[in-house]
XYZ file of C-alpha atoms in Angstrom:
739
model
C -32.269 16.268 -19.518
C -31.861 14.424 -15.915
C -29.688 15.768 -13.741
C -29.135 13.693 -10.476
C -26.491 13.913 -7.329
C -25.154 11.051 -5.844
C -23.220 10.457 -2.237
C -20.379 8.239 -2.979
C -16.909 8.281 -1.497
C -13.425 8.751 -3.133
C -11.320 5.537 -3.483
C -7.888 6.885 -4.333
C -6.386 6.697 -0.697
C -7.255 5.504 2.962
C -9.244 8.976 4.200
C -12.072 7.736 1.807
C -13.588 11.008 1.546
C -17.226 11.700 0.850
C -17.974 12.944 -2.297
C -21.099 14.226 -3.880
C -21.006 13.049 -8.157
C -23.387 15.233 -10.079
C -24.417 13.073 -13.227
C -26.335 14.353 -16.290
C -28.240 11.648 -18.701
C -25.410 9.203 -17.540
C -22.522 11.132 -17.715
C -20.662 12.488 -14.712
C -20.479 16.296 -14.590
C -18.497 17.224 -11.544
C -17.245 15.453 -8.355
C -17.393 17.790 -5.072
C -16.588 17.247 -1.265
C -19.519 16.185 0.710
C -20.284 18.857 3.433
C -22.551 16.434 5.414
C -19.896 13.379 5.407
C -19.241 12.686 8.962
C -15.470 12.216 8.635
C -14.365 14.630 5.712
C -16.884 17.111 6.419
C -16.432 19.135 3.116
C -12.935 18.108 2.433
C -11.189 16.311 -0.556
C -7.670 16.709 -2.089
C -7.190 17.781 -5.822
C -6.577 13.814 -6.381
C -10.333 12.975 -5.727
C -11.690 16.537 -7.543
C -9.852 15.894 -10.588
C -10.833 12.270 -10.889
C -13.427 13.259 -13.847
C -10.521 13.617 -16.210
C -9.686 9.966 -15.276
C -13.340 8.932 -16.001
C -13.295 10.532 -19.221
C -9.986 9.939 -20.397
C -9.700 9.510 -24.047
C -6.528 7.318 -23.437
C -8.680 4.770 -21.232
C -8.963 1.149 -22.545
C -13.002 0.590 -23.104
C -12.704 -2.737 -24.986
C -11.114 -6.114 -24.562
C -7.538 -5.936 -26.576
C -5.334 -8.492 -27.710
C -1.938 -8.323 -28.377
C -1.660 -8.751 -32.169
C -0.121 -12.059 -32.901
C 3.889 -11.656 -33.539
C 3.795 -8.137 -32.994
C 6.067 -5.825 -30.750
C 4.917 -5.347 -27.106
C 1.698 -2.476 -27.154
C 0.355 -3.483 -30.242
C -3.117 -4.346 -29.745
C -6.335 -5.323 -31.801
C -10.202 -4.782 -30.079
C -11.913 -7.917 -29.937
C -15.232 -9.243 -28.375
C -15.578 -10.066 -24.640
C -16.426 -13.895 -26.056
C -13.526 -13.843 -27.886
C -11.266 -12.645 -24.940
C -12.679 -15.049 -22.381
C -13.121 -18.023 -24.353
C -9.500 -18.301 -25.436
C -8.061 -17.216 -22.045
C -10.130 -19.594 -20.203
C -8.853 -22.420 -22.703
C -5.246 -21.447 -22.162
C -5.748 -21.472 -18.544
C -7.040 -24.717 -18.361
C -4.258 -25.970 -20.526
C -1.213 -24.580 -18.492
C -3.469 -25.820 -15.234
C -3.698 -29.350 -16.858
C -0.080 -29.534 -17.861
C 2.048 -27.649 -15.207
C -0.610 -27.622 -12.102
C -2.336 -24.095 -10.793
C 0.965 -23.572 -9.297
C 2.318 -22.330 -12.352
C -0.429 -19.380 -12.189
C 0.296 -16.079 -10.695
C -1.035 -12.401 -9.874
C 0.209 -9.280 -9.187
C -2.511 -6.473 -7.554
C -1.335 -2.705 -7.254
C -2.908 -0.264 -4.634
C -6.424 0.231 -6.169
C -7.188 -3.317 -5.453
C -7.263 -2.050 -1.506
C -10.240 -0.385 -2.175
C -12.128 -2.603 -4.179
C -13.750 -5.387 -1.955
C -15.203 -7.390 -4.549
C -12.364 -7.278 -7.163
C -10.312 -8.619 -4.061
C -12.857 -11.344 -3.088
C -12.901 -12.730 -6.292
C -9.607 -12.542 -7.422
C -8.319 -13.979 -4.287
C -11.265 -16.825 -4.985
C -9.430 -17.500 -8.193
C -5.681 -18.146 -6.962
C -6.920 -19.552 -3.470
C -8.852 -22.691 -6.199
C -5.946 -22.696 -8.166
C -3.554 -23.206 -5.207
C -0.683 -21.211 -6.331
C 2.218 -19.265 -4.283
C 2.704 -17.050 -6.673
C 0.901 -13.917 -5.529
C 2.851 -10.311 -5.453
C 1.923 -6.947 -4.764
C 3.022 -3.398 -3.852
C 2.999 -4.466 -0.471
C 6.047 -5.093 -0.904
C 7.037 -1.430 -1.665
C 4.747 -0.164 0.574
C 3.402 -2.098 3.679
C 4.217 -5.638 4.278
C 6.600 -4.944 6.984
C 4.386 -3.167 8.955
C 2.503 -6.720 8.829
C 5.039 -8.997 9.517
C 5.868 -7.004 12.629
C 2.238 -7.165 13.974
C 2.435 -11.038 13.225
C 5.790 -11.414 15.022
C 4.662 -8.871 18.318
C 0.829 -9.918 18.525
C 0.497 -13.457 16.409
C -2.080 -11.308 14.202
C -0.617 -10.278 11.150
C -4.148 -8.534 9.951
C -3.046 -6.263 13.033
C -2.172 -2.569 12.353
C -2.285 -0.133 15.142
C -2.687 3.503 14.849
C -2.126 6.603 16.897
C -5.262 8.084 18.530
C -5.012 11.804 17.306
C -8.006 12.453 19.278
C -6.438 13.540 22.774
C -2.207 12.685 22.566
C -0.086 14.945 24.175
C 2.945 14.056 22.257
C 2.711 12.507 18.668
C 6.167 11.355 17.345
C 5.754 10.713 13.726
C 8.606 8.833 11.680
C 8.912 8.049 7.772
C 5.724 9.742 7.428
C 4.448 12.997 5.843
C 0.501 13.422 6.860
C -0.286 16.579 5.192
C 0.576 15.075 1.866
C -0.309 11.520 2.583
C -3.288 12.423 4.444
C -2.009 9.953 7.380
C -1.569 6.834 5.559
C -2.225 3.772 7.163
C -4.802 5.975 9.254
C -8.178 7.183 8.624
C -8.671 10.795 9.270
C -9.420 12.949 5.942
C -8.939 16.236 8.522
C -5.578 14.998 9.517
C -4.206 18.437 9.549
C -7.132 19.824 11.623
C -6.219 16.674 14.152
C -2.545 17.558 14.589
C -3.020 21.194 14.999
C -5.443 20.278 17.741
C -2.724 18.456 19.532
C -1.004 21.824 19.344
C -3.707 23.937 20.438
C -4.278 21.746 23.481
C -0.939 22.258 24.810
C 0.648 19.077 23.103
C 3.174 18.435 20.712
C 3.931 16.956 16.872
C 7.556 16.056 16.196
C 8.097 14.579 12.946
C 11.600 13.023 12.522
C 12.555 12.823 8.627
C 15.875 13.753 6.480
C 13.543 16.358 4.879
C 11.615 18.973 6.122
C 8.647 17.954 4.591
C 5.112 20.043 4.668
C 4.302 18.261 8.096
C 7.737 18.972 9.388
C 7.265 22.589 8.260
C 4.082 22.904 10.095
C 5.188 21.655 13.467
C 8.648 20.437 15.144
C 11.295 18.784 13.075
C 14.058 16.443 14.177
C 16.336 15.801 10.867
C 17.845 12.388 10.574
C 20.084 10.612 8.130
C 18.238 8.553 5.356
C 17.205 4.932 6.848
C 18.541 6.131 10.263
C 15.329 4.886 12.286
C 16.243 1.836 13.541
C 18.965 3.238 15.135
C 17.148 6.258 16.415
C 14.389 3.883 18.026
C 17.041 1.782 19.442
C 18.168 4.297 21.306
C 15.155 5.743 22.447
C 14.284 2.627 24.020
C 17.940 2.584 25.618
C 17.840 5.626 27.421
C 14.268 4.660 28.428
C 15.693 1.627 29.863
C 18.981 3.135 31.408
C 17.129 5.740 32.968
C 14.669 3.989 34.862
C 11.822 5.521 32.555
C 9.924 1.972 31.808
C 6.327 1.298 32.647
C 7.004 -1.415 34.573
C 3.507 -1.792 35.293
C 2.156 -2.085 31.596
C 5.281 -4.214 30.724
C 4.054 -6.708 33.235
C 0.540 -6.446 32.024
C 1.468 -6.647 27.918
C 4.485 -8.102 27.371
C 7.106 -11.017 27.178
C 10.600 -10.876 25.950
C 11.442 -7.226 27.558
C 14.352 -8.230 29.137
C 15.976 -9.433 26.151
C 14.961 -6.565 24.175
C 16.232 -4.146 26.747
C 19.465 -6.102 26.507
C 19.832 -6.161 22.638
C 19.224 -2.191 22.963
C 22.416 -1.889 25.298
C 25.196 -0.736 22.714
C 22.799 1.559 21.215
C 23.429 4.881 23.337
C 22.890 8.121 21.623
C 26.361 8.484 21.331
C 27.184 4.995 20.015
C 24.297 5.999 16.933
C 25.065 9.481 16.101
C 26.883 8.852 12.987
C 24.154 6.570 11.307
C 21.422 9.159 12.740
C 23.081 12.441 12.110
C 21.003 13.792 15.473
C 22.959 15.233 18.989
C 22.709 12.918 21.527
C 21.293 15.378 23.867
C 18.406 15.571 21.696
C 17.576 11.831 21.441
C 17.669 11.619 25.359
C 15.424 14.695 25.666
C 13.034 12.842 23.298
C 13.074 9.874 24.931
C 12.399 11.658 28.623
C 9.980 13.524 26.958
C 8.358 10.419 25.602
C 8.386 8.917 29.017
C 6.996 11.409 30.958
C 4.058 12.389 28.518
C 0.478 11.758 30.115
C -0.407 10.467 26.743
C 1.954 9.827 24.031
C 1.689 7.932 20.358
C 4.210 7.046 17.930
C 3.240 6.617 14.320
C 5.709 5.245 11.324
C 4.709 4.798 7.843
C 6.108 4.234 4.525
C 9.417 5.695 5.043
C 9.822 3.550 7.698
C 8.714 0.700 5.910
C 11.123 0.706 2.890
C 14.859 0.674 4.768
C 17.207 -1.746 5.120
C 15.754 -2.911 8.537
C 12.108 -2.214 7.904
C 10.390 -5.136 9.968
C 12.573 -4.418 12.840
C 11.610 -0.697 12.749
C 8.086 -1.462 12.644
C 8.531 -3.533 15.753
C 10.795 -1.102 17.462
C 7.767 1.535 17.114
C 4.994 -0.835 18.900
C 7.777 -1.632 21.540
C 8.631 1.868 22.278
C 4.684 2.813 22.775
C 4.397 0.022 25.037
C 7.361 0.166 27.133
C 6.485 3.803 27.954
C 3.186 2.699 28.909
C 1.033 4.089 25.798
C 0.152 0.994 23.823
C -3.417 -0.025 23.762
C -4.213 3.333 25.339
C -6.580 6.086 24.557
C -4.479 9.071 23.620
C -1.712 6.508 22.920
C -1.444 3.842 20.350
C -4.848 1.719 19.544
C -5.569 -1.429 18.098
C -7.839 -2.050 15.009
C -11.235 -3.378 15.220
C -12.327 -4.730 11.754
C -15.690 -3.438 10.970
C -16.003 -5.906 7.674
C -13.438 -8.860 9.023
C -12.191 -9.954 5.501
C -8.591 -10.059 6.733
C -9.450 -11.406 10.048
C -11.438 -14.014 9.042
C -9.195 -15.236 6.186
C -6.275 -15.264 8.785
C -8.412 -17.267 11.389
C -9.218 -19.885 8.527
C -5.253 -20.027 7.418
C -5.750 -18.354 4.178
C -3.757 -15.126 5.515
C -0.431 -15.842 7.338
C 3.079 -15.517 7.623
C 5.819 -17.806 6.603
C 3.434 -20.791 5.315
C 5.595 -21.210 2.359
C 8.632 -20.137 0.706
C 9.447 -18.789 -2.647
C 11.644 -20.996 -5.269
C 13.873 -17.892 -5.517
C 15.641 -16.341 -2.340
C 13.712 -18.520 0.175
C 11.301 -15.578 1.113
C 8.731 -16.523 3.661
C 5.078 -15.415 2.378
C 3.776 -12.538 3.814
C -0.193 -12.913 3.581
C 0.320 -15.431 0.590
C 2.305 -12.834 -1.190
C 6.119 -13.176 -2.152
C 8.274 -10.264 -3.095
C 7.642 -8.417 -6.266
C 11.734 -8.136 -6.675
C 11.745 -11.763 -7.732
C 8.675 -11.989 -9.867
C 10.954 -11.757 -13.246
C 13.442 -14.678 -11.624
C 10.260 -16.725 -10.755
C 9.416 -16.483 -14.637
C 12.798 -16.889 -16.171
C 13.842 -19.898 -13.868
C 13.073 -23.215 -14.853
C 11.703 -25.978 -12.946
C 8.997 -27.206 -11.033
C 6.483 -24.111 -9.368
C 8.150 -21.763 -12.527
C 5.816 -18.885 -12.980
C 4.133 -19.446 -16.431
C 0.980 -17.426 -16.498
C 0.120 -14.095 -14.907
C -2.981 -12.053 -14.014
C -2.114 -8.329 -13.105
C -5.055 -6.520 -11.611
C -4.875 -2.514 -11.421
C -0.733 -2.799 -11.599
C 2.126 -1.619 -12.780
C 5.067 -3.192 -11.533
C 7.495 -2.566 -14.261
C 7.445 0.790 -12.998
C 6.587 0.706 -9.508
C 8.747 -2.434 -8.667
C 12.565 -2.731 -8.926
C 14.344 -3.527 -11.835
C 11.528 -2.737 -14.308
C 13.545 -3.685 -17.359
C 14.383 -7.140 -16.165
C 10.789 -7.965 -15.326
C 9.755 -6.513 -18.798
C 11.626 -8.776 -20.445
C 10.608 -11.762 -18.215
C 6.884 -10.961 -18.857
C 7.356 -11.754 -22.714
C 8.511 -15.086 -21.875
C 4.927 -16.090 -20.179
C 2.727 -18.212 -21.990
C -0.190 -16.176 -20.559
C -0.838 -12.632 -19.178
C -4.116 -10.978 -18.463
C -4.363 -7.866 -17.472
C -7.498 -5.598 -16.287
C -6.801 -2.052 -16.240
C -8.534 1.502 -17.013
C -5.083 2.048 -19.300
C -2.319 0.282 -21.486
C 0.643 0.653 -19.001
C 4.239 -0.068 -18.865
C 3.547 -3.499 -17.555
C 0.253 -4.685 -19.312
C 1.919 -3.518 -23.123
C 3.503 -6.848 -22.737
C -0.130 -8.797 -21.893
C -1.667 -11.186 -23.930
C -5.004 -9.300 -23.255
C -5.781 -5.879 -21.395
C -9.455 -6.425 -20.508
C -11.308 -2.981 -19.572
C -11.758 -2.630 -15.696
C -14.486 -0.244 -14.167
C -13.399 3.169 -12.286
C -14.267 3.195 -8.496
C -17.374 5.427 -9.843
C -18.675 2.484 -11.906
C -19.075 -0.115 -9.297
C -20.644 -0.590 -5.969
C -18.428 -0.999 -3.049
C -17.727 -1.246 0.673
C -14.452 -0.285 2.172
C -12.510 -2.788 4.314
C -9.174 -3.094 5.959
C -8.689 0.818 6.430
C -12.043 1.310 8.227
C -10.212 -0.754 11.582
C -7.279 1.753 11.917
C -9.377 5.305 12.917
C -10.039 6.689 16.087
C -13.537 7.435 14.550
C -14.755 4.178 12.834
C -17.201 4.559 10.205
C -18.316 2.815 7.362
C -20.114 3.523 4.457
C -21.579 1.617 1.104
C -21.618 3.120 -2.449
C -23.482 2.285 -5.257
C -22.227 2.706 -8.489
C -22.364 6.419 -9.745
C -22.122 5.762 -13.500
C -22.890 2.719 -15.505
C -19.491 1.259 -16.608
C -18.011 2.936 -19.822
C -17.574 1.403 -23.169
C -17.730 -2.126 -22.607
C -15.732 -1.950 -18.749
C -16.646 -4.910 -16.878
C -16.159 -5.310 -12.970
C -13.137 -7.317 -12.311
C -15.142 -9.951 -9.957
C -17.413 -10.575 -12.916
C -14.610 -11.106 -15.088
C -12.680 -13.585 -12.741
C -16.070 -15.182 -12.031
C -16.636 -15.806 -15.830
C -13.080 -17.096 -16.593
C -13.271 -19.534 -13.628
C -16.647 -20.772 -15.167
C -15.404 -21.379 -18.643
C -11.935 -22.747 -17.187
C -14.126 -25.101 -15.176
C -12.270 -23.899 -11.995
C -14.357 -24.081 -9.139
C -14.547 -20.723 -6.835
C -15.492 -20.978 -2.632
C -16.425 -24.755 -3.079
C -13.996 -27.750 -2.864
C -13.266 -29.484 -6.027
C -15.529 -32.653 -5.445
C -18.408 -30.574 -4.719
C -18.114 -28.710 -7.462
C -18.252 -31.676 -9.439
C -20.996 -33.028 -8.115
C -22.944 -29.841 -8.156
C -22.052 -29.849 -12.392
C -25.901 -30.974 -13.361
C -27.445 -28.322 -11.152
C -25.261 -25.308 -11.936
C -26.073 -26.118 -15.617
C -29.923 -26.102 -15.043
C -29.322 -23.043 -12.824
C -27.425 -21.086 -15.541
C -30.470 -21.836 -17.991
C -32.819 -20.546 -15.700
C -30.985 -17.138 -15.179
C -30.125 -17.937 -11.474
C -26.610 -16.965 -10.718
C -24.653 -18.648 -7.800
C -22.735 -16.585 -4.622
C -20.880 -13.471 -5.542
C -18.898 -11.037 -3.359
C -21.812 -9.324 -2.147
C -23.017 -12.426 -0.605
C -20.089 -12.598 1.315
C -19.646 -8.925 2.419
C -23.309 -9.268 3.780
C -22.044 -12.328 5.888
C -18.957 -10.751 7.117
C -20.950 -7.416 7.958
C -23.241 -9.687 9.668
C -20.988 -11.910 11.427
C -18.567 -9.293 12.439
C -18.101 -7.138 15.849
C -20.710 -4.705 15.138
C -22.940 -6.966 12.967
C -27.026 -7.755 13.258
C -26.264 -11.300 13.880
C -29.124 -12.027 11.178
C -31.450 -9.763 12.966
C -30.565 -10.891 16.643
C -28.835 -7.350 17.479
C -30.919 -4.613 17.039
C -29.077 -1.873 15.057
C -25.961 -4.097 14.078
C -24.646 -3.917 10.801
C -25.873 -5.692 7.241
C -25.464 -4.690 3.584
C -29.013 -3.848 3.452
C -28.691 -1.392 6.213
C -25.481 0.384 4.914
C -27.382 0.680 1.346
C -30.130 2.703 2.772
C -27.814 4.872 4.798
C -26.629 7.680 2.524
C -23.421 8.926 4.383
C -22.798 5.389 6.123
C -23.029 4.511 9.953
C -20.546 5.844 12.828
C -19.901 3.138 14.856
C -18.768 3.534 18.496
C -15.130 5.345 18.951
C -11.953 3.278 19.155
C -10.812 2.394 22.756
C -8.162 1.021 24.339
C -7.721 -2.081 26.723
C -8.185 -4.420 23.656
C -4.864 -6.302 23.660
C -6.767 -9.732 25.229
C -8.993 -9.608 22.039
C -6.251 -9.172 19.446
C -3.152 -11.053 20.543
C -3.179 -14.658 19.173
C 0.213 -15.995 20.758
C -0.475 -18.562 23.330
C 0.790 -16.574 25.753
C -1.520 -13.843 25.383
C 1.003 -11.065 25.573
C 3.076 -8.883 23.425
C 6.431 -10.770 22.222
C 8.867 -8.130 22.379
C 11.823 -10.711 21.759
C 10.517 -12.792 18.667
C 13.113 -15.161 17.752
C 13.038 -14.028 13.853
C 14.495 -10.889 14.915
C 17.820 -12.495 16.212
C 19.665 -12.346 13.092
C 18.543 -8.417 12.578
C 19.996 -7.317 15.898
C 23.094 -8.863 14.956
C 22.894 -6.837 11.308
C 21.908 -3.886 13.283
C 25.038 -3.976 15.403
C 27.152 -4.471 12.743
C 25.975 -1.620 10.702
C 27.033 0.831 13.494
C 30.536 0.572 12.115
C 29.738 0.591 8.487
C 31.840 3.194 6.603
C 29.882 5.072 3.692
C 31.116 4.105 0.176
C 33.084 6.843 -1.112
C 31.715 5.834 -4.817
C 28.100 6.525 -3.841
C 28.273 9.348 -0.649
C 24.991 10.267 -1.093
C 21.292 8.936 0.239
C 18.431 9.108 -1.836
C 14.778 9.033 -0.328
C 11.557 9.185 -1.812
C 9.184 11.960 -1.822
C 5.101 11.990 -1.753
C 3.636 14.721 -4.114
C 0.099 16.089 -3.125
C -0.980 15.760 -6.697
C -0.035 12.153 -7.566
C -0.523 8.865 -6.167
C 2.245 6.440 -6.655
C 2.247 5.902 -10.294
C -0.965 6.875 -11.276
C -2.999 10.274 -11.437
C -0.037 11.547 -14.056
C -2.891 11.367 -16.456
C -4.675 14.449 -15.038
C -4.027 17.731 -17.158
C -5.131 19.663 -14.298
C -2.683 17.806 -11.470
C 0.123 18.125 -13.968
C -0.002 21.724 -14.087
C 3.297 24.021 -14.207
C 5.825 22.398 -11.695
C 3.645 19.767 -10.928
C 4.351 18.573 -14.181
C 8.348 18.140 -13.853
C 10.150 15.594 -11.999
C 12.934 16.780 -9.817
C 15.172 15.896 -7.543
C 15.414 17.601 -4.399
C 19.302 18.530 -3.536
C 20.834 20.330 -1.037
C 22.738 23.356 -2.196
C 26.178 22.325 -0.663
C 26.056 18.971 -2.171
C 24.894 20.429 -5.964
C 27.920 23.029 -5.550
C 30.498 20.195 -4.672
C 29.888 18.718 -8.586
C 29.434 22.296 -9.980
C 25.293 21.523 -10.358
C 23.175 24.564 -10.547
C 19.547 25.041 -10.135
C 17.107 23.696 -12.960
C 20.628 21.585 -14.499
C 19.988 17.889 -15.716
C 21.568 15.753 -13.429
C 22.329 12.014 -13.150
C 22.047 10.026 -9.673
C 23.795 6.803 -10.218
C 23.444 3.711 -7.757
C 25.326 0.235 -7.731
C 22.271 -1.339 -10.217
C 21.408 1.857 -12.262
C 20.911 5.303 -12.869
C 18.380 8.037 -13.693
C 18.437 11.696 -15.081
C 16.227 14.042 -14.013
C 16.149 18.083 -12.915
C 18.100 19.660 -9.984
C 15.809 21.374 -7.078
C 18.573 22.922 -4.887
C 16.970 23.218 -1.315
C 18.040 23.420 1.826
C 14.709 21.394 3.039
C 16.420 18.411 2.673
C 19.523 17.469 4.931
C 23.017 17.431 3.764
C 23.921 14.180 2.170
C 20.226 13.413 0.971
C 18.484 13.712 -2.282
C 14.741 13.459 -2.258
C 12.896 12.614 -5.580
C 9.498 11.699 -5.914
C 8.486 7.997 -6.560
C 5.832 6.751 -9.669
C 7.244 8.395 -12.611
C 8.980 7.471 -15.833
C 5.947 6.720 -18.018
C 6.420 5.128 -21.525
C 3.184 3.722 -22.274
C -0.422 4.575 -23.173
C -1.094 7.683 -21.156
C -0.895 10.195 -23.205
C -0.778 13.446 -20.438
C 1.621 10.963 -18.072
C 4.014 10.437 -21.495
C 4.439 14.103 -21.584
C 5.076 14.546 -17.927
C 7.867 11.467 -18.288
C 10.270 11.972 -15.429
C 12.403 9.664 -13.851
C 11.728 6.366 -12.389
C 13.532 6.115 -9.111
C 12.991 2.414 -8.586
C 15.763 1.609 -11.342
C 18.114 2.451 -8.412
C 16.774 -0.069 -6.185
C 18.547 -3.553 -6.433
C 16.331 -6.752 -7.044
C 18.835 -8.773 -6.140
C 17.681 -11.346 -3.398
C 20.611 -10.216 -1.077
C 19.459 -7.019 -1.153
C 15.926 -7.558 -0.140
C 14.695 -7.379 3.750
C 14.309 -10.888 4.330
C 11.548 -11.179 6.719
C 8.762 -9.027 4.808
C 10.263 -9.106 1.496
C 10.839 -5.165 1.420
C 12.493 -3.423 -1.399
C 15.032 -1.108 -0.286
C 13.795 2.079 -1.699
C 14.851 4.643 0.933
C 18.442 5.888 1.971
C 19.816 4.006 -1.739
C 23.284 5.437 -1.891
C 23.969 7.541 -4.865
C 26.483 9.388 -6.818
C 25.847 13.283 -8.156
C 26.965 14.367 -11.244
C 25.894 16.848 -13.923
C 24.958 16.036 -17.193
C 26.083 18.176 -19.931
C 23.789 19.590 -22.431
C 24.613 17.292 -25.112
C 24.352 14.377 -23.461
C 20.960 15.350 -21.601
C 19.036 15.659 -25.118
C 16.497 13.075 -25.085
C 17.510 10.941 -22.184
C 15.778 12.843 -19.041
C 13.647 10.433 -17.152
């Protein structure tokens, strides 16, 4: 019996907490927090600690599965890798020959952001095909933040973040960092950092329609759902009206300030009070405090990214920081510097951009080469040139996590080829021709990429594979590499060079010599990046070899201010506070000041994140799904419930203009009157035993997939502030229908 301990890190969410894996005879025994990790220092959340239950889950896909010919969705038979790969490659090749590479697409889920090898090779295949059909969870998460960065800085890969080390005031909008662990910022011990701000005499102010866990711990300003754009416009209006603009910062850093300040003139706190629900005196006091604070930071995340004016909100967050002299400043809002500059390099090479192409449906601009997931069903079912005919799904479940899942599920049945790489059969890939067994994050080598740039304490860590792949699972990059080889699709080289090199590649294969791997590129990116060793020319610089030798990774120089000149890619070299793309958004926002609520849908639903789940997964852990955590429930204000005769624990129906769900009522005054808060990511009805038992309601059924209802600039689905109607469900109706 051989027992070993291996240092690794969690890849469920942004903190990347250090973990110690105990392995006995090749089997994972336990995961525990790593006390010696320089950032997490012995902390890990319940999700990471429960991951052994996923690793050993009997429902996990461990062998290639092929849809039984002519069978209903979800009916699969086990086949060999050879059978699967040969058939997939042959069908892919035929589709490309007949309809072109633009008929093939890809959807990738959240875990791809923590899988650099899979990301590189999946992207390489789509690039080789020349397709525009790429979709991701970004249009239900963060794409509006990326587009705001493109408009402001000319750099779509830049994600500014609050400097938690020494700010005097942190304004938090649409985020619950004590539960999300500070999404978009790498700060594993975020509660400790926020508490330190207050202990040092500073303030943490949380603006949220719900008195969230973070709001309870600090100061709370209650706001109407989806009122962020109006509040931010009012804050800027007050700063301008009262002469509080930092004119030196504006002159040095920005263009377009006069246009922005003219745009906010109608948005006085009194004019926006009906849309924010905040007393004008509170808004004015907050604006003055922001402007007067020695150092202040403004931080917005998922809640601010999913409303009707999502891109404008992200622009205004940074604009407010700049106008008060807090952008690109220590203790304020800092600009990221990539450690593994994957996205930055791709952007410079023209591979990751904005509005370089438009979708067939809705004419949406692409965001980093992706289109809104909301239009994917119509892209499949609408005939014509560029119709989506084949789809690869990597670690994603858009039938559950995107909008109008039933329409997407029906559309998937029309595809000529669908291939999924995943740990489970889920609501989406049950419609696939093949479900291929992927590795867990414990079964692959990794180096983090994007999120490392967004931290006051830059740190990068390599992890080896802790375990051999279970069953017949394979690393995703190897699967894409093999499909491309068998389909004769060149990866990373021009087609003409691929054709000329065919004899050499044949000899190399016979000799067992493999071509470039993702780790070839990762090493290149590390060495040539801002902290790289320049192939030995810079002592102490980064390389893959060095990271593999450092058990707990490498701490890099602390994040600093005064980097705007390095980041901005506009020809004028400054932040554009008045991008022309926002003109129509300002018109819409002004018009919305006078919009009356529809009496048929008098309440507003917002999303809710829970500590023990991660979007649509981790519901398959028996440990995490104990007790009340197993039950999906809508948080409803007692007065709203009483108005329609709903009691605590009753089954209720929430109805929007496009759909309805049924769930349990949880009465609480933590939500403001007129607001209903529901956890997202529930509603399972596929191959996860524990998750299926948990069930729950899929709140995305209430969101519209109509092109006219999708935020245009970033293609964001509107998942916050959805107008709904609440009503009780009598016992006879509720039987077998909840969720």
